[in-house]
Coordinates of C-alpha atoms in Angstrom, one line a residue:
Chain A
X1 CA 1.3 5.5 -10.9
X2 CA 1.8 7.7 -14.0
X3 CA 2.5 11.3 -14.0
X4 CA 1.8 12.0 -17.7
X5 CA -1.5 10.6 -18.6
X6 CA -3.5 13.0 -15.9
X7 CA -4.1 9.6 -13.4
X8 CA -2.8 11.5 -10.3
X9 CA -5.6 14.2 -11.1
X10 CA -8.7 14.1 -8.6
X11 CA -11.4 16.2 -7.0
X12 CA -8.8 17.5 -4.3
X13 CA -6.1 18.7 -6.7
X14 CA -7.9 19.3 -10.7
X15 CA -7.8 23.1 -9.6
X16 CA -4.5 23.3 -9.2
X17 CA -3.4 22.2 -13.2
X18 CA -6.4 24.6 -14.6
X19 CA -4.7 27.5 -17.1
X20 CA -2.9 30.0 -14.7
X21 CA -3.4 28.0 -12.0
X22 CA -2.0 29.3 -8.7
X23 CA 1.2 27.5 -9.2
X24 CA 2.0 28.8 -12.9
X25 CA 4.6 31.4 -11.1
X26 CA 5.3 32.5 -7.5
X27 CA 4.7 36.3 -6.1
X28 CA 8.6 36.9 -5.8
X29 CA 8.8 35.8 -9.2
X30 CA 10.3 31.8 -8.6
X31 CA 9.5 29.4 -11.3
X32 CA 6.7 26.6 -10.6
X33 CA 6.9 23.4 -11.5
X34 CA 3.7 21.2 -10.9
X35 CA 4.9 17.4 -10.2
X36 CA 1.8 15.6 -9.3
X37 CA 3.6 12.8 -8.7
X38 CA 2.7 10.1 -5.7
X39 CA 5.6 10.5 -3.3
X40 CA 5.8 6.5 -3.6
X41 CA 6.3 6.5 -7.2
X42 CA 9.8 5.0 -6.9
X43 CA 8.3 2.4 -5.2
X44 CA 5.3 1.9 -7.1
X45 CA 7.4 1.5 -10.3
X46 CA 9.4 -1.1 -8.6
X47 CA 6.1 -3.0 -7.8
X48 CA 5.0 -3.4 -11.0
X49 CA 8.2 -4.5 -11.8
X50 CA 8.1 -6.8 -9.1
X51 CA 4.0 -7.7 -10.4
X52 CA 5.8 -8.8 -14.2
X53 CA 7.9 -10.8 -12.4
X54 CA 5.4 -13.1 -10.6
X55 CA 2.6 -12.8 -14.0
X56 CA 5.8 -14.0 -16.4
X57 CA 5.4 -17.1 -14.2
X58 CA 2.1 -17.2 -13.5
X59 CA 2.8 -17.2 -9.6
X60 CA 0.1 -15.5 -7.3
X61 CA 1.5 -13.3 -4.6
X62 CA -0.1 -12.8 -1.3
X63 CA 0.7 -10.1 1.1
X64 CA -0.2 -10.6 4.7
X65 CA -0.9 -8.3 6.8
X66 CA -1.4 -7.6 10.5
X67 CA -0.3 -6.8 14.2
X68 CA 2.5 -9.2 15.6
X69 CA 1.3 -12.2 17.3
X70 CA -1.9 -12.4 15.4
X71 CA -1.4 -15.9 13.8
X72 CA 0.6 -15.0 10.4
X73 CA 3.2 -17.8 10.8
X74 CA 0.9 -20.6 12.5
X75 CA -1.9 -20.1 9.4
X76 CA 1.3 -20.7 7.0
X77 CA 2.4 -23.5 8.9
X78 CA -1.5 -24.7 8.5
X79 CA -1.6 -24.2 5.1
X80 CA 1.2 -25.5 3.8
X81 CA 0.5 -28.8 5.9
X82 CA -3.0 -29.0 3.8
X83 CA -1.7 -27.6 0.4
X84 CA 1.9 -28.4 0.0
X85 CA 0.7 -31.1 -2.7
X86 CA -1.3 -29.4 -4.5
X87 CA 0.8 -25.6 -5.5
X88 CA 4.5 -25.2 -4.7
X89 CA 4.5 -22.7 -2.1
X90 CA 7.2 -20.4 -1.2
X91 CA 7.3 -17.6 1.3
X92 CA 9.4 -14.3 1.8
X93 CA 9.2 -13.2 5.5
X94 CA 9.4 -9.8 7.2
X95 CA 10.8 -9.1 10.4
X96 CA 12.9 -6.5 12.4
X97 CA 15.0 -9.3 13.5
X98 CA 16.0 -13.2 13.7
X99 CA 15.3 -15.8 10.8
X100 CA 12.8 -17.4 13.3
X101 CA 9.7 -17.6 10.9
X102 CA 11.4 -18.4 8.2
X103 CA 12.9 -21.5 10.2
X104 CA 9.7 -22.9 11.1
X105 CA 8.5 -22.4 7.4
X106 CA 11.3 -24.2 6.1
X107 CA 10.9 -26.7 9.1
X108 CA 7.5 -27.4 6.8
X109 CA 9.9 -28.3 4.2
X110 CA 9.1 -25.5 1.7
X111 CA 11.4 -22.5 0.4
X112 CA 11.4 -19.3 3.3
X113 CA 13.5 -16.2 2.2
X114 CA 13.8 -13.8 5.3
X115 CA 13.7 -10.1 5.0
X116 CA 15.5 -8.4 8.2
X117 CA 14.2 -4.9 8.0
X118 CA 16.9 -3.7 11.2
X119 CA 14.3 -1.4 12.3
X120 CA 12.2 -0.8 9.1
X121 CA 8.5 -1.2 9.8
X122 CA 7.3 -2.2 6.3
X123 CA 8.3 -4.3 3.6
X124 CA 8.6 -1.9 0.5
X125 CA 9.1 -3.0 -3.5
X126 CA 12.9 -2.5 -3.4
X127 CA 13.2 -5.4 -0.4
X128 CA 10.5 -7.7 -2.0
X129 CA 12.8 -7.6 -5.6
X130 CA 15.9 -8.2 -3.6
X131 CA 14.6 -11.7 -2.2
X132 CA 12.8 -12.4 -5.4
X133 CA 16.6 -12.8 -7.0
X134 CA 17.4 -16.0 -4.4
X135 CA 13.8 -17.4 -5.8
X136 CA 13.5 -19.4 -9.4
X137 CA 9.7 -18.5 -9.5
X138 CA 9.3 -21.3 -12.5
X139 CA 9.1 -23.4 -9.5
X140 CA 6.2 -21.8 -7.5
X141 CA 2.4 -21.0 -7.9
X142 CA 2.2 -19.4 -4.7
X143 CA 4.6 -17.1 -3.5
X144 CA 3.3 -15.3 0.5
X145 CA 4.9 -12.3 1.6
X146 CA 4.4 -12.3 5.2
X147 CA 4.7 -8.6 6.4
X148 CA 6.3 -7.2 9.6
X149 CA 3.9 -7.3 12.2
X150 CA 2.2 -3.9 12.2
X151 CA -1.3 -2.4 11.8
X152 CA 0.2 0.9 10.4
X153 CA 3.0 0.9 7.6
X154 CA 2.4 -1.5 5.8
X155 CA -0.6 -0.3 4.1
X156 CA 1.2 2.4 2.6
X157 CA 3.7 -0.1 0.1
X158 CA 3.0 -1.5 -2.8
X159 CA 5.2 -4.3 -2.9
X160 CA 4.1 -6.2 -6.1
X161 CA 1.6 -8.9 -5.2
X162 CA -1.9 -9.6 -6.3
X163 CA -4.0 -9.5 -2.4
X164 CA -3.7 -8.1 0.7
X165 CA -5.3 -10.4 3.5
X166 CA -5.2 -8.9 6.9
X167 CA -5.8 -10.6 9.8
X168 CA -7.3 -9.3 13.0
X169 CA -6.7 -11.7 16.3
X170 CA -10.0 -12.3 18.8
X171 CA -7.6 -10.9 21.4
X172 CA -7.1 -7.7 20.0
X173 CA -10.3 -6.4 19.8
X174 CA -12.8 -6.1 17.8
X175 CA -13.1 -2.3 17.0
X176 CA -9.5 -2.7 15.4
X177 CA -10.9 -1.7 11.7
X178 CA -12.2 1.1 13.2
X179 CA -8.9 2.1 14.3
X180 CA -6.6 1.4 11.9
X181 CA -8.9 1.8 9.1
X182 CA -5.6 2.5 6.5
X183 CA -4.7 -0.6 6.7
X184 CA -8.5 -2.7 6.7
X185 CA -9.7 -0.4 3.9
X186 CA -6.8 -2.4 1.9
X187 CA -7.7 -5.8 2.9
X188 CA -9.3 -7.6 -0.1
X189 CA -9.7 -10.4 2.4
X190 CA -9.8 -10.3 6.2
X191 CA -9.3 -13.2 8.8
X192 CA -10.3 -13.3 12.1
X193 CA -7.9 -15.5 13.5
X194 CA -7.8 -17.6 17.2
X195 CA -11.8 -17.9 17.0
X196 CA -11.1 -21.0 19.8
X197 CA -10.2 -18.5 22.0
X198 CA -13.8 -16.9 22.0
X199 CA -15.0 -19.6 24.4
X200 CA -13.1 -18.1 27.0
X201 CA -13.3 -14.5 25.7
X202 CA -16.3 -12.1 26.3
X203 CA -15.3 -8.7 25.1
X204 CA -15.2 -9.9 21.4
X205 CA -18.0 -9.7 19.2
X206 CA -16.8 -11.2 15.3
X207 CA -20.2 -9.3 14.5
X208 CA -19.1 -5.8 15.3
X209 CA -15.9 -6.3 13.4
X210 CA -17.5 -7.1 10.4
X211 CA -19.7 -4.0 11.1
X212 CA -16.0 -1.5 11.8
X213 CA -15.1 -3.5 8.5
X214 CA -18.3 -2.2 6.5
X215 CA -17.8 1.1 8.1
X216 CA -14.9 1.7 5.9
X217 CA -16.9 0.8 2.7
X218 CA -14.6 -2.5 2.0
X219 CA -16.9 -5.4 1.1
X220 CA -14.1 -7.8 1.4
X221 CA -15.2 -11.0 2.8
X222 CA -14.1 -11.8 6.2
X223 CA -13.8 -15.8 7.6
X224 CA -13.2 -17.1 11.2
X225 CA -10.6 -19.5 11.6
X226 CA -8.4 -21.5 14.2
X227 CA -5.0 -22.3 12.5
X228 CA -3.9 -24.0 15.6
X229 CA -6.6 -26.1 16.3
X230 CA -8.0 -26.6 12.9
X231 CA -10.9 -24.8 12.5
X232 CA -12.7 -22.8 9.7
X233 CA -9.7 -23.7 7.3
X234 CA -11.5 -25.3 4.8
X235 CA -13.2 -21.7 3.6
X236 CA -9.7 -20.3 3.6
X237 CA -8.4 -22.8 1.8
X238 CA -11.4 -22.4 -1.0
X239 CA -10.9 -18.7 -1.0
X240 CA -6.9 -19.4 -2.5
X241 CA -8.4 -22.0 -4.7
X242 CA -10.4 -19.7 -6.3
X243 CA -7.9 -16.4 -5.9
X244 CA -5.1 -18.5 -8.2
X245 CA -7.7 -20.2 -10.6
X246 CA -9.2 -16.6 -10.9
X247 CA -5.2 -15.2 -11.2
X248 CA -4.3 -17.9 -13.9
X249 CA -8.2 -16.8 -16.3
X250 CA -6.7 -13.5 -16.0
X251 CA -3.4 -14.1 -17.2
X252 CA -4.4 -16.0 -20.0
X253 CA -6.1 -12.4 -20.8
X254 CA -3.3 -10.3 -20.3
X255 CA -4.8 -8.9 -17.5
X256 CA -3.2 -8.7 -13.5
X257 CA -4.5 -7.6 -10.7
X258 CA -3.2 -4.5 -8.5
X259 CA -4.0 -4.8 -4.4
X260 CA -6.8 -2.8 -3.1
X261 CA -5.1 0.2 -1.8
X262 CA -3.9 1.3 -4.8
X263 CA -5.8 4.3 -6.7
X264 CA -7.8 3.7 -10.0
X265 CA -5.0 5.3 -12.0
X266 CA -2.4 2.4 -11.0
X267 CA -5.0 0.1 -12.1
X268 CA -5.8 0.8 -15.2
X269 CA -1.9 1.0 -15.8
X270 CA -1.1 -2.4 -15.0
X271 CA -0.7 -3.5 -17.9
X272 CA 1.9 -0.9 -19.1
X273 CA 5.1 -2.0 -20.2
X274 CA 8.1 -2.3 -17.5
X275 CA 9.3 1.3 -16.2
X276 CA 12.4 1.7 -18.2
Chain B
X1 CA 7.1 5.7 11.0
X2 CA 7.6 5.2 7.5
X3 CA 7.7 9.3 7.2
X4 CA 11.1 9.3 6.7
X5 CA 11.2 6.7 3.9
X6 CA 8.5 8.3 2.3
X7 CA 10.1 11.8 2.3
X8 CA 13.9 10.1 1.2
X9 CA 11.8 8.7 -2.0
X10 CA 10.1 12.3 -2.1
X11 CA 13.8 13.8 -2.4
X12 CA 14.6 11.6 -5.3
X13 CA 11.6 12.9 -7.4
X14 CA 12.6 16.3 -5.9
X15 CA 15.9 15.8 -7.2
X16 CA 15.0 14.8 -10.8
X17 CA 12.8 17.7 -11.5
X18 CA 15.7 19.8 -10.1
X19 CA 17.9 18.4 -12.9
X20 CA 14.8 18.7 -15.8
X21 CA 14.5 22.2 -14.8
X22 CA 18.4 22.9 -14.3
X23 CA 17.4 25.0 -11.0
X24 CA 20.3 26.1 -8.7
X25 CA 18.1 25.8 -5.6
X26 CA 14.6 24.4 -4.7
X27 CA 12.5 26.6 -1.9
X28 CA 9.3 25.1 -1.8
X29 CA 8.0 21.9 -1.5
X30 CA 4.4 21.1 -1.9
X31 CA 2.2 18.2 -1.5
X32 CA -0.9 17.0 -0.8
X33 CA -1.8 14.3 1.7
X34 CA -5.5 12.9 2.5
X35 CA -6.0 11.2 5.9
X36 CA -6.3 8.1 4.5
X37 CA -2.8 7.8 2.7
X38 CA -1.3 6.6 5.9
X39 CA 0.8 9.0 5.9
X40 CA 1.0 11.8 9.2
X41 CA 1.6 15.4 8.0
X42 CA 2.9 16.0 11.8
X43 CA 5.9 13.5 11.3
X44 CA 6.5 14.3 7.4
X45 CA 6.9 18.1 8.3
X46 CA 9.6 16.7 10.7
X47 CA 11.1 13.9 8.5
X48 CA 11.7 16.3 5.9
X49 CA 14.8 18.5 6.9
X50 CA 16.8 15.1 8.0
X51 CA 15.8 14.1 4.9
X52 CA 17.0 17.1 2.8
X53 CA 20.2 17.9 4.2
X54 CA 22.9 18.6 2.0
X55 CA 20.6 18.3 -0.8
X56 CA 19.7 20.8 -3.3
X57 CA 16.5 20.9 -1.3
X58 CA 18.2 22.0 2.1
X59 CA 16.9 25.5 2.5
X60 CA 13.4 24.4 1.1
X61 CA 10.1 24.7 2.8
X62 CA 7.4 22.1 2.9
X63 CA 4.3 22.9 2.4
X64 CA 1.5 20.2 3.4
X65 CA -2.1 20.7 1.8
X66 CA -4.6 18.5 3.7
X67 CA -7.2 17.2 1.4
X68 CA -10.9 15.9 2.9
X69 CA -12.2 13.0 2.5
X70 CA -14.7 12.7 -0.2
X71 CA -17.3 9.9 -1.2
X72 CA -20.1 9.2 -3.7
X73 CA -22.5 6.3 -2.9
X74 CA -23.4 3.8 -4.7
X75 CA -26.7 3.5 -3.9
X76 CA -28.1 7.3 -4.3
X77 CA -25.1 8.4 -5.9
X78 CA -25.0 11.6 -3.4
X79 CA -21.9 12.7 -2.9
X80 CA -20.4 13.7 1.0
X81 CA -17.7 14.7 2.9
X82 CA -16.7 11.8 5.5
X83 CA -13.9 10.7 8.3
X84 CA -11.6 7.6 8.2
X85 CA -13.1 5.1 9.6
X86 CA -16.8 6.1 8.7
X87 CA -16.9 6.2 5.1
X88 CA -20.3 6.0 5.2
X89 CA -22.9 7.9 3.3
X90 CA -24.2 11.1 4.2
X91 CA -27.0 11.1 2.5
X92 CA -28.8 7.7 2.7
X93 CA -26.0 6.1 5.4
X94 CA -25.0 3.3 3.0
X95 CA -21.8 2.2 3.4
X96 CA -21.1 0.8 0.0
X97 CA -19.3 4.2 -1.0
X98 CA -16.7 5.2 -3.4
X99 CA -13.8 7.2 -2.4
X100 CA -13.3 10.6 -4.4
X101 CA -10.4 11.7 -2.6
X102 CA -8.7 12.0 0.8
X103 CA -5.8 9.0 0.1
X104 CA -3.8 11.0 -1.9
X105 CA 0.3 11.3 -1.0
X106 CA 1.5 13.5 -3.8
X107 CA 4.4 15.7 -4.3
X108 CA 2.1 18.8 -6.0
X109 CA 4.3 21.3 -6.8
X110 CA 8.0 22.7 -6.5
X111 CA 9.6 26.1 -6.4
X112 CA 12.6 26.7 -8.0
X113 CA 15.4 29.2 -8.9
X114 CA 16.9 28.1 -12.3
X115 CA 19.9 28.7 -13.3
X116 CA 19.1 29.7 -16.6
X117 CA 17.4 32.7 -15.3
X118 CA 20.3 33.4 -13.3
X119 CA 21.7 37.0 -15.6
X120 CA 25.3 36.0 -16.6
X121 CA 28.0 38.9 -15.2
X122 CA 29.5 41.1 -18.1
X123 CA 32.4 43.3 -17.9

């Protein structure tokens, strides 16, 4: 975000920055002072801080995203069982409490950095740069950022990486876009995750998520999976193949990529030098 | 509830056009929130004094300006108001749809006494 190029100006606001505008001075006579700042700024600059970072070493971060309990850890475990030999994966991991992800990534035998937010419900920029300093990232290609488990906050943070994936579980429901739409409207990629468990469930129609999905005007592809038992991870595992061979074109370009949530204006400022 | 993170990061820009402006006190506070910025105006409006206090923001108001959700399709190019979770298009109901406005979370405008205003006392 930039509050000197006009970026932050849209339909909802222009009128306000229009010669004597309604803020130029008050009725009792107080100065005005128009900001038209994002209230995240702090954190957005740190984000593209965080963004050099992983470009300088041509590492693709991946944000995860979604309620706890839908899967984030087991599809980790899964693919870094099937990919392991073919990038150097590390992982930063979210949580209130415990270093219990983080054990069963490094149980995998790859670098886990835990995040304990105390009772934070988000990962935000400032966090992310903190675990990035216990991580050499010359000696990854893929860096994951699994999120704390939450439909909600986590939508809101920039944190520096490339993708949002969100996953939505077969137990939860399958009107969950439609209820948390925030957070699917951010999804560049969303993975239905558990689809074994649709045998034995008959209140879930992958259909009608797509649809809530839609509904929110997000074309972002969305593939089934069973991390646990195997299934539908071969189309998962093309969809990273092509995200970091897409990530390293763009790089030789001088280009980066900026997750879906953020507004045009961050976007076409991703390039800009590091916030001083 | 990431209200009151969002309105401790608010202060700090708060705080620097304080100093730019070398006010003495800041009154008002406004921003402007769309529904889809993830952000509740409800719990904002409450985070906000804890998040003030003892700053030179205390006394201040905040005022919250709800934007709408606006859209232009990509099909017909119409443009139309929408809700969160329909951001489908008015006119022709296609859902592939741009969105004009309603995520915004920005800190608009402040009001502020500065001190150089402030007449000196003579004797």
């Amino acid at each position: 975000m930039c509050d000197t190029c006009g970026c932050n100006i849209t339909s909802g606001n222009r009128h306000l920055l229009q010669p004597a505008g309604k803020l130029e001075k008050t009725a009792d006579g107080k100065s005005a002072v128009t900001v038209l700042q994002s209230l995240l700024s702090e954190n957005d600059h740190q984000a593209m801080h965080n963004r050099q970072h992983f470009d300088k070493h041509g590492v693709l971060a991946i944000n995860l995203m979604s309620s706890p309990g839908s899967g984030k850890t087991a599809l980790l475990e899964a693919t870094i069982d099937a990919l392991a030999d073919r990038y150097r994966i590390a992982v930063i991991e979210g949580d209130l409490e415990t270093e219990n992800d983080a054990e069963r990534i490094r149980a995998r035998g790859v670098t886990a950095i835990q995040i304990a937010t105390g009772s934070a419900c988000h990962l935000d920029a400032h966090m992310v740069h903190d675990a990035l300093h216990q991580l050499n990232l010359a000696d990854y290609d893929l860096i994951f950022i699994e999120n704390v488990g939450n439909l909600v906050c986590p939508a809101s943070f920039d944190l520096g990486h490339h993708h949002n994936i969100t996953l939505l579980s077969v137990t939860e429901g399958d009107d969950k876009p439609a209820k948390y739409p925030v957070m699917f409207r951010a999804a560049d990629l969303m993975l239905l995750t558990k689809t074994d468990l649709l045998a034995v469930l008959d209140d879930f129609d992958p259909q009608k998520a797509e649809q809530c999905l839609r509904q929110l005007a997000n074309p972002a592809p969305m593939l089934s999976l069973s991390a646990t038992r195997q299934q539908g991870l071969e189309a998962w595992f093309d969809w990273l193949d092509d995200a970091i061979t897409s990530h390293r074109g763009r790089l030789e370009q001088g280009e980066t990529v900026v997750p879906k949530i953020q507004s045009d204006g961050a976007r076409w400022h991703a390039g800009e030098p590091a916030h001083p | 509830m990431h209200e009151l993170s969002i309105c401790q990061s608010m202060l700090s820009q708060i705080e620097a056009v304080a100093r730019d402006n070398r006010a003495s006190a800041v009154h008002r506070v406004k921003v402007q929130i769309g529904p889809l910025s993830g952000v509740e105006p409800q719990l904002l409006q409450q985070a906000f004094p804890i998040a003030v206090a003892g700053s030179i923001a205390r006394d201040a108001i905040l005022d919250i300006e709800l934007l709408p959700i606006r859209i232009e399709c990509q099909q017909c190019g119409g443009e139309s108001e929408a809700t969160a979770n329909k951001l489908i298009c008015g006119h022709c109901g296609h859902w592939q749809t741009r969105l004009l406005s309603g995520d915004e979370m920005l800190l608009a405008s402040l009001e502020l006494d500065r001190a150089t205003n402030k007449k000196t006392a003579t004797c």
